[in-house]
Short mmCIF file of C-alpha atoms in Angstrom, two decimals:
data_model
loop_
_atom_site.label_atom_id
_atom_site.label_comp_id
_atom_site.label_asym_id
_atom_site.label_seq_id
_atom_site.Cartn_x
_atom_site.Cartn_y
_atom_site.Cartn_z
CA GLN A 27 103.66 82.11 -92.17
CA VAL A 28 105.51 83.09 -95.31
CA GLN A 29 109.05 81.80 -95.94
CA LEU A 30 111.57 82.33 -98.71
CA VAL A 31 114.09 79.59 -99.31
CA GLU A 32 117.06 80.16 -101.57
CA SER A 33 119.14 77.44 -103.20
CA GLY A 34 121.78 77.15 -105.99
CA GLY A 35 124.86 78.92 -104.46
CA GLY A 36 128.26 77.38 -104.41
CA LEU A 37 131.82 77.74 -105.56
CA VAL A 38 132.50 78.48 -109.18
CA GLN A 39 135.55 79.49 -111.25
CA PRO A 40 135.65 82.90 -112.94
CA GLY A 41 133.73 82.89 -116.22
CA GLY A 42 131.45 80.14 -114.90
CA SER A 43 127.69 80.09 -114.34
CA LEU A 44 125.28 79.50 -111.52
CA ARG A 45 121.51 79.57 -111.27
CA LEU A 46 119.92 80.66 -107.92
CA SER A 47 116.33 79.85 -107.06
CA CYS A 48 114.01 81.20 -104.39
CA VAL A 49 110.78 79.63 -103.39
CA ALA A 50 108.11 81.28 -101.45
CA SER A 51 105.78 79.18 -99.22
CA GLY A 52 102.89 79.88 -96.99
CA SER A 53 99.40 81.19 -97.23
CA ILE A 54 100.18 83.57 -100.10
CA PHE A 55 97.51 85.62 -101.87
CA SER A 56 99.69 87.63 -104.21
CA MET A 57 103.39 88.21 -104.89
CA TYR A 58 104.43 91.60 -106.22
CA THR A 59 107.99 92.77 -106.72
CA MET A 60 110.58 90.06 -106.32
CA GLY A 61 114.34 90.47 -106.30
CA TRP A 62 117.88 89.49 -105.48
CA TYR A 63 120.29 91.44 -103.27
CA ARG A 64 123.82 90.57 -102.30
CA GLN A 65 126.21 91.46 -99.52
CA ALA A 66 129.98 90.99 -99.72
CA PRO A 67 132.18 90.96 -96.70
CA GLY A 68 132.66 94.44 -95.22
CA LYS A 69 130.18 95.93 -97.62
CA GLN A 70 126.48 96.99 -97.50
CA ARG A 71 123.72 94.92 -99.02
CA GLU A 72 123.11 95.96 -102.57
CA LEU A 73 120.43 95.47 -105.24
CA VAL A 74 121.29 92.94 -107.98
CA ALA A 75 118.01 92.69 -109.84
CA THR A 76 114.24 93.07 -109.39
CA ILE A 77 111.29 91.83 -111.34
CA VAL A 78 107.64 92.87 -111.32
CA SER A 79 106.81 91.27 -114.70
CA PHE A 80 108.72 90.49 -117.79
CA ARG A 81 108.29 94.12 -118.85
CA ARG A 82 109.43 95.56 -115.59
CA ILE A 83 112.93 94.37 -114.80
CA ASN A 84 115.75 96.26 -113.21
CA TYR A 85 119.41 95.31 -112.98
CA ALA A 86 122.32 96.84 -111.24
CA ASP A 87 124.80 98.22 -113.71
CA SER A 88 127.45 95.79 -112.45
CA VAL A 89 125.49 92.74 -113.60
CA LYS A 90 123.79 93.96 -116.79
CA GLY A 91 124.37 91.55 -119.66
CA ARG A 92 125.60 88.80 -117.36
CA PHE A 93 122.72 88.10 -115.06
CA THR A 94 119.09 87.37 -115.95
CA ILE A 95 116.19 87.46 -113.40
CA SER A 96 113.02 85.58 -114.09
CA ARG A 97 109.97 84.41 -112.14
CA ASP A 98 107.40 81.63 -112.27
CA ASN A 99 104.25 82.82 -110.53
CA ALA A 100 102.66 79.37 -110.66
CA LYS A 101 105.59 78.03 -108.50
CA ASN A 102 105.98 81.18 -106.38
CA THR A 103 109.62 81.06 -107.44
CA VAL A 104 112.15 83.70 -108.65
CA TYR A 105 115.40 82.76 -110.36
CA LEU A 106 118.74 84.44 -111.01
CA GLN A 107 120.77 83.09 -113.84
CA MET A 108 124.35 84.32 -113.40
CA ASN A 109 126.82 83.98 -116.29
CA SER A 110 130.38 85.19 -116.88
CA LEU A 111 130.88 85.31 -113.06
CA LYS A 112 133.64 87.49 -111.67
CA PRO A 113 135.49 87.29 -108.26
CA GLU A 114 133.72 90.54 -107.41
CA ASP A 115 130.38 88.72 -107.62
CA THR A 116 131.42 86.79 -104.49
CA ALA A 117 128.80 87.52 -101.85
CA ILE A 118 125.83 86.16 -99.87
CA TYR A 119 122.86 86.46 -102.22
CA TYR A 120 119.41 87.20 -100.63
CA CYS A 121 115.97 86.71 -102.12
CA ASN A 122 113.38 89.49 -101.40
CA ALA A 123 109.64 89.49 -102.14
CA HIS A 124 106.72 91.80 -101.47
CA ILE A 125 103.90 89.43 -100.63
CA ARG A 126 100.31 89.70 -99.57
CA SER A 127 99.31 86.76 -97.40
CA VAL A 128 96.78 85.94 -94.59
CA SER A 129 99.15 87.87 -92.29
CA GLY A 130 99.00 91.06 -94.33
CA GLU A 131 101.27 92.74 -96.88
CA TYR A 132 104.98 92.74 -96.11
CA ASP A 133 108.48 92.41 -97.53
CA TYR A 134 110.15 89.09 -96.78
CA TRP A 135 113.77 87.99 -96.98
CA GLY A 136 115.28 84.60 -97.44
CA GLN A 137 118.26 83.31 -95.33
CA GLY A 138 120.77 83.84 -98.04
CA THR A 139 122.95 81.54 -100.14
CA GLN A 140 126.69 81.91 -100.58
CA VAL A 141 128.25 82.46 -103.97
CA THR A 142 131.98 82.24 -104.31
CA VAL A 143 133.84 83.02 -107.50
CA SER A 144 137.44 81.87 -107.34
CA SER A 145 139.97 79.90 -109.20
#
């Protein structure tokens, strides 16, 4: 059974930084697109960034130049480095990955990690 577990969320002041991590575990054969999404109170879940490879990265306009997504395939891990954080970045951040495992090929979601940007 495949699981995604996020970590690294917390409370940070405006202008500060956080690094989120998401580790995939289970009987994994291959990991394809990995990404981060977020959902603020009263709003729909939105894409933050996705990565297929270092050449194929996509960012939401609202985070371009401030956030960096990366992945370590050997560790089945995707990261999100968040700099120059703003109060409007406050949300629950979810990891997503398209994975082929013994169970088949599916999209998986983590449980989410809270990021709060406030003074």
